Coordinates of C-alpha atoms in Angstrom, one line a residue:
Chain U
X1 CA 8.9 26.3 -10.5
X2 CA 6.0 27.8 -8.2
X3 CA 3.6 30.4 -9.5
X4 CA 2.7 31.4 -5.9
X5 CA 3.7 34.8 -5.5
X6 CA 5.3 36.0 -2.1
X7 CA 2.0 37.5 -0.8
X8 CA -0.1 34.7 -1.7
X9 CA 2.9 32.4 -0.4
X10 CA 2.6 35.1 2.7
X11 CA -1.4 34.4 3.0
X12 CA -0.8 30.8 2.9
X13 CA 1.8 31.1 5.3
X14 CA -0.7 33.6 7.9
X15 CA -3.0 31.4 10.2
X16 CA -5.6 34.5 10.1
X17 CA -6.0 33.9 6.6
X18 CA -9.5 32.3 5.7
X19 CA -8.3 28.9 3.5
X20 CA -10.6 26.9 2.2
X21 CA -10.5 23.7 -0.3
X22 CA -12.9 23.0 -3.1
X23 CA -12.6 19.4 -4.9
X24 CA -15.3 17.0 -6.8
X25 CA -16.2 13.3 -6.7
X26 CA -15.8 10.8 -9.6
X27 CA -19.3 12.3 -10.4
X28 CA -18.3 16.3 -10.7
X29 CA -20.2 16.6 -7.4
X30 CA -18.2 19.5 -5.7
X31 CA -17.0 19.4 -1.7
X32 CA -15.6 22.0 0.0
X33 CA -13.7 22.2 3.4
X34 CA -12.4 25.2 5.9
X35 CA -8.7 24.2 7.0
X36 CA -6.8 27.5 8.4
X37 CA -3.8 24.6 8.4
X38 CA -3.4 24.8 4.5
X39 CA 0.0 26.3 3.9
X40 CA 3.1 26.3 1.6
X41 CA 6.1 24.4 2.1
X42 CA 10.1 25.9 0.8
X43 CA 9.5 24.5 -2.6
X44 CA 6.3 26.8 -2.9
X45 CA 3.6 23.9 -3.4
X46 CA 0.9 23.8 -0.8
X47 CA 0.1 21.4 2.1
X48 CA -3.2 20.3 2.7
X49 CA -3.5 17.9 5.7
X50 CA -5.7 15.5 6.1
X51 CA -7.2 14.1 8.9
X52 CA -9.3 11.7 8.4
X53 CA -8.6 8.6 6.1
X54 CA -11.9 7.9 4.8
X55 CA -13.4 11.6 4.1
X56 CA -15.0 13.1 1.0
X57 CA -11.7 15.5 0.4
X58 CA -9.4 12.7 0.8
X59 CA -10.9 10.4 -1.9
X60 CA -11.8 13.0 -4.1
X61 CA -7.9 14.1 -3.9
X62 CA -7.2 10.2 -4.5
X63 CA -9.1 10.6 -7.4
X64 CA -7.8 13.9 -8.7
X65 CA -4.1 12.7 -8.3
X66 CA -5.4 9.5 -10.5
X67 CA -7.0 11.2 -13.2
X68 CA -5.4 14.8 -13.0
X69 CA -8.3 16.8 -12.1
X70 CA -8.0 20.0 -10.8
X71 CA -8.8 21.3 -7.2
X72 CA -9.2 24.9 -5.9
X73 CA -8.2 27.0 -3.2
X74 CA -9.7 30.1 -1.7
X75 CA -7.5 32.4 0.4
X76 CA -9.3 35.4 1.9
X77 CA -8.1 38.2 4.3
X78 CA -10.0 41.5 4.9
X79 CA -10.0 42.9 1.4
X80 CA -7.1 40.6 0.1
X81 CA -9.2 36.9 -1.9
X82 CA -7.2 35.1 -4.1
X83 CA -8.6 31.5 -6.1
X84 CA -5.8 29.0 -6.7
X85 CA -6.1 25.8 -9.1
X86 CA -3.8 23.3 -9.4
X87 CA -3.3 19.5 -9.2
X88 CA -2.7 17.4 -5.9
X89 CA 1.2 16.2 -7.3
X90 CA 1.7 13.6 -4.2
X91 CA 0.0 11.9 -1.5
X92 CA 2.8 11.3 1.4
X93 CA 1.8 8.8 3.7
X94 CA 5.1 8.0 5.1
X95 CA 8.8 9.2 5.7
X96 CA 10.4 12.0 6.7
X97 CA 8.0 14.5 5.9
X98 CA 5.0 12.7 6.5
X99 CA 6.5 12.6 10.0
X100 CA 7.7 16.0 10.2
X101 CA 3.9 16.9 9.8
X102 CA 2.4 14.2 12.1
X103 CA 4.5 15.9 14.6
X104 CA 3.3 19.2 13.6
X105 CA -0.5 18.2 13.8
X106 CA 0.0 16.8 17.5
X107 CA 1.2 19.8 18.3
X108 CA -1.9 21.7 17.5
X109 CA -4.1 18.7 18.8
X110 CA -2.7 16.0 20.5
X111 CA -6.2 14.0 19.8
X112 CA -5.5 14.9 15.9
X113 CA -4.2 11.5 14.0
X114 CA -2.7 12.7 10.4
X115 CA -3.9 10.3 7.1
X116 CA -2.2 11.9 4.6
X117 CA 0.3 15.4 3.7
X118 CA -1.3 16.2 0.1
X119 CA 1.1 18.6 -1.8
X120 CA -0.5 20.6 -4.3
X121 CA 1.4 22.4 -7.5
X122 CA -0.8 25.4 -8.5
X123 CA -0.8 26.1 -12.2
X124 CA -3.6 29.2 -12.3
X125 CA -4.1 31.9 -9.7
X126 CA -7.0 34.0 -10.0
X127 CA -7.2 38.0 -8.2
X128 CA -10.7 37.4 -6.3
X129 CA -11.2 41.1 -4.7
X130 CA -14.7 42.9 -6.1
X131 CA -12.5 45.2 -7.5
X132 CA -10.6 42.6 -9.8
X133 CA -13.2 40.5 -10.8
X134 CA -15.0 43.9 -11.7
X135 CA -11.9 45.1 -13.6
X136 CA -11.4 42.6 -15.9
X137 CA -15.4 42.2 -16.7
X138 CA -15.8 46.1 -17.5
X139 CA -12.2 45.4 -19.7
X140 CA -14.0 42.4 -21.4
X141 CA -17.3 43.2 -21.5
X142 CA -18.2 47.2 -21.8
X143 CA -21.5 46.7 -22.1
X144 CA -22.4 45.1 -19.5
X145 CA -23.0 47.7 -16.8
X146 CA -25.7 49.6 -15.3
X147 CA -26.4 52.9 -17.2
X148 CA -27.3 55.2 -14.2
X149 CA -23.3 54.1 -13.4
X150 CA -22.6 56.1 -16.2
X151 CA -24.3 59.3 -16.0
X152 CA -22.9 62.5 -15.5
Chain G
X1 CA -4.5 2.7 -19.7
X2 CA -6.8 4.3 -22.3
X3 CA -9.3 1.2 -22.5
X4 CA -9.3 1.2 -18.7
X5 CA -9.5 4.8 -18.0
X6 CA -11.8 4.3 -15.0
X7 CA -8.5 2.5 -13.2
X8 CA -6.3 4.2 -11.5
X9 CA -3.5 4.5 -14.0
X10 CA -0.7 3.8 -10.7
X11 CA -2.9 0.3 -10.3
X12 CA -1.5 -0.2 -13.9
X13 CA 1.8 1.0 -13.4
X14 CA 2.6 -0.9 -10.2
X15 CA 0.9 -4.3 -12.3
X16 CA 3.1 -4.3 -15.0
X17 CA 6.1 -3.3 -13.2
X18 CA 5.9 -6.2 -10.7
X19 CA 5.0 -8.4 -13.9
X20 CA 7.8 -7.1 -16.2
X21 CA 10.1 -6.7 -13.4
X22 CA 13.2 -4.1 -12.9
X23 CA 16.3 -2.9 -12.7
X24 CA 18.1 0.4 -11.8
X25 CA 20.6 2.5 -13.5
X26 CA 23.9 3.3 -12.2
X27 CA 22.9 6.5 -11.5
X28 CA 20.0 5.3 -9.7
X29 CA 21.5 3.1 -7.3
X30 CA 24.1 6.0 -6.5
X31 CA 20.9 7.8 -5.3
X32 CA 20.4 5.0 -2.9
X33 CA 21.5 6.6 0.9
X34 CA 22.1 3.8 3.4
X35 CA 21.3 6.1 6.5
X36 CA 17.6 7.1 4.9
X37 CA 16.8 4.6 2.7
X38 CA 16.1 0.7 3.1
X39 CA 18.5 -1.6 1.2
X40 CA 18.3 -4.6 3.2
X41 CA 15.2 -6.5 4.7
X42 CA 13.7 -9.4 5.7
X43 CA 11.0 -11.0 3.7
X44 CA 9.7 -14.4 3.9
X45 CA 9.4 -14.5 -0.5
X46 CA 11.4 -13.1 -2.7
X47 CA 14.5 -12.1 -1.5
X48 CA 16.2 -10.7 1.2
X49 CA 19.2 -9.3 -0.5
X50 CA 21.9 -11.2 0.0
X51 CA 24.4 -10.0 -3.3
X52 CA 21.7 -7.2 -3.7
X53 CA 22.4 -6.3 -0.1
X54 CA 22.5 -2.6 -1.8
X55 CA 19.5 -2.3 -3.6
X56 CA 16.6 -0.6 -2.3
X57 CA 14.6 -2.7 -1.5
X58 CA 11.2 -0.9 -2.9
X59 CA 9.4 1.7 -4.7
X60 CA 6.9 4.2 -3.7
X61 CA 5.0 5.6 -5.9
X62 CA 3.4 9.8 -5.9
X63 CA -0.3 8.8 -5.1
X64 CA 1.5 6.9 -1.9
X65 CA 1.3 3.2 -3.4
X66 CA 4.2 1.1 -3.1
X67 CA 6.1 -1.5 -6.4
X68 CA 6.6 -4.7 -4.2
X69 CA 9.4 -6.2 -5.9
X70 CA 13.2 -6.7 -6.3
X71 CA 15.1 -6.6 -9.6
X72 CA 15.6 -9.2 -11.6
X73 CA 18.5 -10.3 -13.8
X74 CA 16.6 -12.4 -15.8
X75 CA 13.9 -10.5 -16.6
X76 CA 13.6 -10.3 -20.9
X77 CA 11.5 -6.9 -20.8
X78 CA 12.0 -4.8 -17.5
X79 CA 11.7 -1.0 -16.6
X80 CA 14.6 1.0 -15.7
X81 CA 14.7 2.8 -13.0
X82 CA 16.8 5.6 -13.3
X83 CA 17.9 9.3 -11.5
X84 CA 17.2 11.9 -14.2
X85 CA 17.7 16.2 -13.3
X86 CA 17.6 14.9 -9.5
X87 CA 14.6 13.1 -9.5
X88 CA 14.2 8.6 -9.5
X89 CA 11.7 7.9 -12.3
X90 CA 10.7 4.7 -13.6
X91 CA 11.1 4.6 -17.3
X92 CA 10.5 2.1 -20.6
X93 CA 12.4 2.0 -23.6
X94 CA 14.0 5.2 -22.4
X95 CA 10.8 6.9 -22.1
X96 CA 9.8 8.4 -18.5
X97 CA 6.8 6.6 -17.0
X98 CA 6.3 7.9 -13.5
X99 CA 8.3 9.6 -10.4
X100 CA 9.4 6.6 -7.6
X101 CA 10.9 7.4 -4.5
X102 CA 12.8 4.5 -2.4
X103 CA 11.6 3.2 1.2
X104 CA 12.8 5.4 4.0
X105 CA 14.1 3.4 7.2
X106 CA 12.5 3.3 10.1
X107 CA 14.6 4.8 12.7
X108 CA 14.7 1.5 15.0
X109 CA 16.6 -0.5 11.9
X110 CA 20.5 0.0 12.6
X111 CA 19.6 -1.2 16.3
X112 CA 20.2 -4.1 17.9
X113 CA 18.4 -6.6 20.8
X114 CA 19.8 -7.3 23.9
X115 CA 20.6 -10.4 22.7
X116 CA 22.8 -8.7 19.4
X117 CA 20.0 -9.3 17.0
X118 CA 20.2 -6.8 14.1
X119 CA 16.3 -5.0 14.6
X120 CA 15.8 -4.9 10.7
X121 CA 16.1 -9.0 10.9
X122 CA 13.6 -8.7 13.6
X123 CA 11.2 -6.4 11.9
X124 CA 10.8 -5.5 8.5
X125 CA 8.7 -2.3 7.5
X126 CA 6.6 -1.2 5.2
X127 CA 5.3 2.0 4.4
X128 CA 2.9 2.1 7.6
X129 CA 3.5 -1.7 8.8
X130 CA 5.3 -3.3 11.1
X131 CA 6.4 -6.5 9.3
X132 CA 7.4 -9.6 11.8
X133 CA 7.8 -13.0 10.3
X134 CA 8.7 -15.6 13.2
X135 CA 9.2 -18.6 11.2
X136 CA 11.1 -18.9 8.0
X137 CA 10.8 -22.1 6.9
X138 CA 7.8 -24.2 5.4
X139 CA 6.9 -27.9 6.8
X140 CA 5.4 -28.7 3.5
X141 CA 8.8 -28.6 1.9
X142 CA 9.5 -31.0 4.3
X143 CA 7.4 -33.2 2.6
X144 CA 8.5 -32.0 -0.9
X145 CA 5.5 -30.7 -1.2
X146 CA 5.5 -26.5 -0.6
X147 CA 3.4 -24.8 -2.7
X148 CA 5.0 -24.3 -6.7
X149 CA 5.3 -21.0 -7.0
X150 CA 7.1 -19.8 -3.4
X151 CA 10.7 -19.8 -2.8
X152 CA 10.1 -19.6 1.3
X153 CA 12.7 -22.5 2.0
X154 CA 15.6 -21.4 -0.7
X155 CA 15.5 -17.6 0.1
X156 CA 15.6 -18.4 4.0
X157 CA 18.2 -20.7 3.7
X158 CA 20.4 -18.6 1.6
X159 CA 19.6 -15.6 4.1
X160 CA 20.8 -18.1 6.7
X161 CA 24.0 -19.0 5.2
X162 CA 24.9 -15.7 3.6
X163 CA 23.8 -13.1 6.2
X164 CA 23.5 -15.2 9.3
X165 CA 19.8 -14.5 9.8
X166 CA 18.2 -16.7 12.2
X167 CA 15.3 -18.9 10.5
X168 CA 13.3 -18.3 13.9
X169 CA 12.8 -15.5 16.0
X170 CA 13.1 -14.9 19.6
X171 CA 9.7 -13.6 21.6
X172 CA 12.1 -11.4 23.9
X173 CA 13.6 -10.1 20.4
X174 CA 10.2 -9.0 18.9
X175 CA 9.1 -7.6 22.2
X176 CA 12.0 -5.3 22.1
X177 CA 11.9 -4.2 18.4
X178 CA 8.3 -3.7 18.8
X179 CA 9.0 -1.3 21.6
X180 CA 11.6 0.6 20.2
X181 CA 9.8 0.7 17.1
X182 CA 6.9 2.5 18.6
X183 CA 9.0 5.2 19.8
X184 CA 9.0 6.8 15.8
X185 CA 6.1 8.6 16.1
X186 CA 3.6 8.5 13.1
X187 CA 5.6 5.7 11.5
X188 CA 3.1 2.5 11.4
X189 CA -0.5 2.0 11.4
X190 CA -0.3 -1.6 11.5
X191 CA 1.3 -4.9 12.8
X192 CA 1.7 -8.3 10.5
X193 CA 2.5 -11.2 11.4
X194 CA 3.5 -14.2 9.0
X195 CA 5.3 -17.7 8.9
X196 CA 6.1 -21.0 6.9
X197 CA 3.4 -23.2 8.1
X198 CA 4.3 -25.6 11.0
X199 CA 2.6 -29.0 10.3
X200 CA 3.1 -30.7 14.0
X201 CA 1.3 -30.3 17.1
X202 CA -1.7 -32.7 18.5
X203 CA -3.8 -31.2 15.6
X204 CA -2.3 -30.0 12.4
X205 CA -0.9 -26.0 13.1
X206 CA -1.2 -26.2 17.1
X207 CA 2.6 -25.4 17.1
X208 CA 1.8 -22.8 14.9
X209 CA -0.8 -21.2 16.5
X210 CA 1.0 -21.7 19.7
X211 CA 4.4 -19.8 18.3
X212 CA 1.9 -16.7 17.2
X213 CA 0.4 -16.3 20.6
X214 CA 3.7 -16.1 21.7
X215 CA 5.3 -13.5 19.5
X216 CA 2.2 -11.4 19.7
X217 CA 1.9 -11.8 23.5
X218 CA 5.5 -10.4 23.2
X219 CA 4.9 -7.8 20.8
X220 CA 1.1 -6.9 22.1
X221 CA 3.3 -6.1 25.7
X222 CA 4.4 -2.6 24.3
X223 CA 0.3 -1.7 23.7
X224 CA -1.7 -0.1 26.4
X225 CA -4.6 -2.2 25.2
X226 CA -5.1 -5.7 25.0
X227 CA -6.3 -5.4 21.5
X228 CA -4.1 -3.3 18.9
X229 CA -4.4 -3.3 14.7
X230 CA -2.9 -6.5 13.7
X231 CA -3.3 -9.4 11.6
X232 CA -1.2 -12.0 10.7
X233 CA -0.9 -14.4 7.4
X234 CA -1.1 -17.8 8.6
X235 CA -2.3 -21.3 7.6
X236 CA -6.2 -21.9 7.4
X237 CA -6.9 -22.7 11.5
X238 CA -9.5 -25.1 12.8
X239 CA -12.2 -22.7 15.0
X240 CA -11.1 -24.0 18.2
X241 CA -7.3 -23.0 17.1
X242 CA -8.8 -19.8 15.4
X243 CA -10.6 -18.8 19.3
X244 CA -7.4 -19.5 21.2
X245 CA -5.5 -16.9 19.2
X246 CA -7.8 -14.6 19.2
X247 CA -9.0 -15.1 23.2
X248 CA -5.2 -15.0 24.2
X249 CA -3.6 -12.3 22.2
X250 CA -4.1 -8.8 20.7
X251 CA -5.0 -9.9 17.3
X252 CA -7.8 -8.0 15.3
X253 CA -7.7 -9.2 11.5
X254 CA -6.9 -12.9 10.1
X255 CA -5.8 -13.8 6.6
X256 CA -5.2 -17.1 5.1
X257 CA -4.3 -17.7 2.0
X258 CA -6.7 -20.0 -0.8
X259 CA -3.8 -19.1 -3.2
X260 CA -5.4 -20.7 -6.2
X261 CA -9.0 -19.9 -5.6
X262 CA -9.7 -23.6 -7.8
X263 CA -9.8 -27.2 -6.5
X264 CA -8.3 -28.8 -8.9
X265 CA -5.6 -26.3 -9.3
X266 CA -4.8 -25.9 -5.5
X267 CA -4.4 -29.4 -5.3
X268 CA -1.7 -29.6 -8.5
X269 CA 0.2 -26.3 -7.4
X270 CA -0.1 -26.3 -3.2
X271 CA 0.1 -30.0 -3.6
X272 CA 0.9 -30.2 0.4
X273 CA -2.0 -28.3 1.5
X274 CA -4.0 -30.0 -0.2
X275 CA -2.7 -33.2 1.1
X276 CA -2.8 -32.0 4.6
X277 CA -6.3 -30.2 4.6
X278 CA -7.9 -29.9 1.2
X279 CA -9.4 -27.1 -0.8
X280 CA -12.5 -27.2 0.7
X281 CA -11.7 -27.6 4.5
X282 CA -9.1 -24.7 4.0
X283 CA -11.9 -22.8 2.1
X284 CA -14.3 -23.8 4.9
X285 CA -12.0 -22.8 7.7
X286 CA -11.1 -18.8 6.2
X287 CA -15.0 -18.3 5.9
X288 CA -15.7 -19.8 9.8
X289 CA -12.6 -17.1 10.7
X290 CA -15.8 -14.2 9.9
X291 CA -17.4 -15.6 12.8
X292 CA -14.6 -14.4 14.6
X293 CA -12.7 -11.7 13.7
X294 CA -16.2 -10.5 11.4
X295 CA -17.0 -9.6 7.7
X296 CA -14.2 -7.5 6.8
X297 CA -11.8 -8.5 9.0
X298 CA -10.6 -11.6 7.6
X299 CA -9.2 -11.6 4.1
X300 CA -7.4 -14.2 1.6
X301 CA -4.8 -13.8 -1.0
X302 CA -4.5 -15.3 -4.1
X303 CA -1.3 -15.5 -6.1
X304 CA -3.0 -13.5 -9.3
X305 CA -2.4 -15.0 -12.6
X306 CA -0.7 -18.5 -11.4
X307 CA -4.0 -19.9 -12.2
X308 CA -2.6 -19.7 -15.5
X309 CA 0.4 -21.6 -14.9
X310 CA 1.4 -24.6 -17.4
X311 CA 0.7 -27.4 -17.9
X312 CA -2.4 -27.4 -15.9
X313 CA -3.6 -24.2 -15.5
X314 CA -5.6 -22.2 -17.8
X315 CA -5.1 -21.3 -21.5
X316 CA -7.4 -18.6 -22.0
X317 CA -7.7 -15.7 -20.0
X318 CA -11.4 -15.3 -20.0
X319 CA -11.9 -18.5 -18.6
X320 CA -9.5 -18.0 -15.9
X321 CA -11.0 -14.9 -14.8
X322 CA -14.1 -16.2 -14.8
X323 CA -13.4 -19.0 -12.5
X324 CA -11.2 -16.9 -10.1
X325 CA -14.1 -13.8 -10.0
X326 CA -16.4 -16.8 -9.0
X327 CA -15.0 -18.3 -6.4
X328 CA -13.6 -15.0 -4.9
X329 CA -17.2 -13.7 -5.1
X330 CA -18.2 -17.0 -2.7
X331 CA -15.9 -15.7 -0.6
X332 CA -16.9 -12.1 -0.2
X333 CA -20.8 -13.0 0.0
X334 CA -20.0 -14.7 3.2
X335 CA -17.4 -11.9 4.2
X336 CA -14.1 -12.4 2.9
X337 CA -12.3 -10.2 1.2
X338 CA -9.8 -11.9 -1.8
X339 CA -7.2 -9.6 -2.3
X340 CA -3.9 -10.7 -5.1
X341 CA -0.5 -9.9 -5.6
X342 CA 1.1 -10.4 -9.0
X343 CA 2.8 -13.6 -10.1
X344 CA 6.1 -13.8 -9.9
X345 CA 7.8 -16.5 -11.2
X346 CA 10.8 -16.4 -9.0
X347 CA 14.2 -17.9 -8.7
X348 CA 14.1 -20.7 -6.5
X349 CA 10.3 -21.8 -6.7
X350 CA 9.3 -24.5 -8.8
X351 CA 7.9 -21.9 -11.2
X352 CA 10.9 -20.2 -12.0
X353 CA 10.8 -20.4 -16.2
X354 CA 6.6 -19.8 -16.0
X355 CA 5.1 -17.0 -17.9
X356 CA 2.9 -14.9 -16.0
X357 CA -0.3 -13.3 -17.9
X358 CA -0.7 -10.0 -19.8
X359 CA -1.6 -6.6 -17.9
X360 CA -5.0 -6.5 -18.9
X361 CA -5.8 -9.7 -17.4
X362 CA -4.3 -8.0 -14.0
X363 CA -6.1 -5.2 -14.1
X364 CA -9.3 -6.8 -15.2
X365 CA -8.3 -8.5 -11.9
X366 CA -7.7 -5.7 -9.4
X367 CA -11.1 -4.4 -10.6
X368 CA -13.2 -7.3 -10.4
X369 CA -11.5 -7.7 -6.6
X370 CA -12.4 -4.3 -5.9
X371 CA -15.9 -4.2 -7.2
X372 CA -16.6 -7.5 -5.4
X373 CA -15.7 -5.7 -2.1
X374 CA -17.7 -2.9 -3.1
X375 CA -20.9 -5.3 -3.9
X376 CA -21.0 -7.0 -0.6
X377 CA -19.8 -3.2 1.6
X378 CA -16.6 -5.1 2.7
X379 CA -13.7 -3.0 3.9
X380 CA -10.4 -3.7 3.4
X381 CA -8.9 -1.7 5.9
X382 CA -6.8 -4.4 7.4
X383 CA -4.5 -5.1 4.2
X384 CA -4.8 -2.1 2.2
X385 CA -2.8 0.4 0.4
X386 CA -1.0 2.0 3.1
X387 CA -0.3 -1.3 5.6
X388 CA 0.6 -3.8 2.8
X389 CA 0.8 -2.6 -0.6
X390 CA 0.7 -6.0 -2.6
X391 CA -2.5 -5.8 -3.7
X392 CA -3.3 -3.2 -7.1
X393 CA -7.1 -4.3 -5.9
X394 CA -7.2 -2.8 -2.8
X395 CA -5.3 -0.1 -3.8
X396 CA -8.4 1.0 -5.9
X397 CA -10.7 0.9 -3.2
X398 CA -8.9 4.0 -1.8
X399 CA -11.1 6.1 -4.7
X400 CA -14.1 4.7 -3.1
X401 CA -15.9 6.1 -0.6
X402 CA -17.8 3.8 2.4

């Protein structure tokens, strides 16, 4: 069953929302990419499409779906920033949804050529906003704040 | 998979399933749907149904790979596939090993030519290939002399007398199939074309060559440009035969197959070939294909693990590594890529009550492939995971980056 709450299924489903995908090579080197395309799909997993074949993403995905290591996902709008981890679960290449999406990305761009529909299952979703990152450190860790913050 | 953690553990999963061999559950076949899934196909080895006409007639795996294969009846030790809360799972001693999913049909296979010719007996199709094999039959059978472990002649025969399905095809078939196939959008990256090997002609394999740049003048028709991703899996051609293909047809990639990459084993096991040509002439003539069709571009395939077929064959695996690592590392230092499929020892080849070698030797093999191709920066694009999905070597070289 999905963790992906219906706002942060909401955010993935918003093309205005900032998306952006963090993986690492069989070295740990980390990669990021910008895709305002990520999405979810009715079974609340998320859709990363890739493009191009022979890219860092896609073969550090090959490798993460090989060895089960984790990617990430940053969703940002105005104040709303959310992290999600979670392990690419299948690389779809052909069939009927492969196809559904092919369509999908020739719709946006008709010079676009899909590789690959990665489907992600997220098993950790983090509150990014200042405010909850702040929260939980000031919970965790009282001392570690400025004094003149405390002063009456 | 714990000694060979660097491997993709789906490389292992896919070797020791074709190895072991399969069969499905009940409940597994019921998940079978005729009007999504493929249960019937034509192949040129193996099998192309016949009493198993409902079978699926592959796996695919999560990471996108496929599980060449068919079940086997005889097999002492095979998975099960079976449908557990919804969901197709290979399994072992009752023990879940991995989510499968079954081949979806292409949406050109219930149609027929003009001429009444099922399209699925025209064209088979893989994941993102277009499968065409014009020619059924093998002339080194002819001779009694087709290579040991292949069971071209018997399974064409049988899918000749059981399901009517012609031995040869028609050029105004494939042209048609081709074209209507093209109309799935998304569906195929690649076209393949293979064949028994036709012996006459002025020179050895001029009728063959001949009956390719037919069929792929016929399918090349439905491409805007003269040259489209292709390849086909033919005998080794002479260079003039090896220009006229390529000069007169859309063809971009050539494999022929060494089979046993080892003289003295070619010539016990493809006894006709090596009649015919010879080891080293067929060697000779896949490595003057580079000048062609370039490094890369040209591949060969070796029948993994027959080297270790008995009487003659090796008795230690080290040793038959070793020699198979060598010679395919002669071939990719002058730009050939050797690429293996696991041995099967099938009904109806002369082979048929062979052992075939443990996992680790194939995926010690599939590695030592792999990093060859990575040592000499050759590509394998032309017969990789997503086009053929034979080869547990090629399917590593996905996790590697140009």
């Amino acid at each position: 069953m999905s963790i992906l709450n219906e706002r942060i299924q909401a955010l993935l489903q918003d093309s205005g929302t900032a998306k952006v995908l963090a993986t690492v090579d069989k070295q740990g080197l980390p990669h990021i990419v910008s895709d305002p395309s990520i999405s979810v799909n009715n079974e609340g997993q998320i859709i990363y499409l890739e493009l191009i074949e022979t890219s860092q993403s896609n073969v550090n995905l090959v490798n993460s779906i090989w060895f089960k290591r984790k990617v990430a996902i940053h969703l940002s709008k105005g104040e709303e920033s959310y992290q999600i981890k979670g392990y690419p679960a299948y690389s779809v290449i052909c069939g009927p949804v492969f196809e559904h999406y092919y369509k999908l990305s020739l719709e946006r761009n008709p010079e676009f050529d899909l590789s690959t529909v990665w489907i992600i299952e997220a098993d950790e979703i983090t509150d990014d906003t200042y405010a909850a990152r702040k929260n939980k450190e000031r919970e965790k860790h009282p001392l570690i704040t400025h004094l003149d913050r405390l002063a009456k | 998979m714990d000694k060979y953690n660097d491997v993709s553990p789906f490389v292992i999963i896919k070797s020791d399933v074709t190895r072991r061999s399969f069969i499905y559950t009940d409940r597994a076949l019921g998940a079978l749907d005729k009007s999504k899934h493929q249960y019937q196909q034509r192949v040129l080895i193996g099998s192309n149904g016949g009493e198993n006409a409902a079978v699926p007639v592959s796996l695919l795996l999560r990471d996108g790979t496929s599980i060449i294969g068919t079940p086997s009846k005889t097999a002492k030790n095979p998975y099960v596939v079976d449908q557990i809360d919804g969901k197709l799972y290979l399994t072992d001693q009752g023990e879940i090993v991995e989510e499968v999913h079954y081949w979806y049909k292409p949406d050109y296979y219930d149609k027929f030519t003009s001429s009444g010719t099922p399209m699925w007996q025209v064209a088979s199709a893989r994941p993102q290939r277009l499968d065409i094999d014009p020619n059924s039959h093998c002339h080194f059978w002819n001779k009694g002399n087709g290579c040991k472990f292949c069971n071209i002649n018997a399974n064409s025969t049988q899918s000749e007398k059981e399901c009517n399905m012609s031995k040869q095809l028609t050029a105004q078939d494939v042209y048609e199939t081709v074209k209507e196939a093209l109309k799935q959008p998304g569906a195929f990256t690649n076209l393949k074309m293979s064949s028994g090997s036709i012996l006459s002609g002025a020179e050895i394999f001029d009728d063959e060559v001949d009956m390719y740049i037919e069929m792929l003048q016929a399918a090349g028709d439905n491409f805007k440009d003269k040259k489209f991703p292709s390849t086909i899996v033919a005998s080794a051609f002479s260079e003039k035969q090896l220009a006229r293909l390529y000069e007169n047809t859309g063809l971009m990639t050539y494999t022929s197959d060494i089979e046993i990459p080892n003289e003295a084993l070619f010539a016990w096991i493809c006894k006709g070939k090596h009649n015919e040509v010879g080891y080293a002439e067929w060697k000779r003539r896949i490595i003057r294909a580079v000048d062609i069709f370039g490094a890369g571009n040209v591949s060969s395939g070796i029948v993994g693990g027959c080297e270790m077929a008995q009487p003659h064959g090796f008795t230690n695996e080290d040793d038959a590594l070793k020699a198979v690592l060598e010679e395919a590392e002669d071939f990719a230092s002058q730009g050939v890529s050797v690429v293996h499929c696991v041995w099967v020892p099938m009904h109806g080849s002369a082979f048929h009550n062979q052992q075939n070698p443990s996992l680790e030797y194939y995926v010690r093999l599939a590695k030592g492939l792999s990093d060859l191709r990575k040592k000499y920066l050759l590509n394998v694009d032309m017969d990789n995971y997503r086009k053929c999905g034979n080869h547990p070597d090629t399917d590593l070289d996905r996790g590697n980056l140009d």
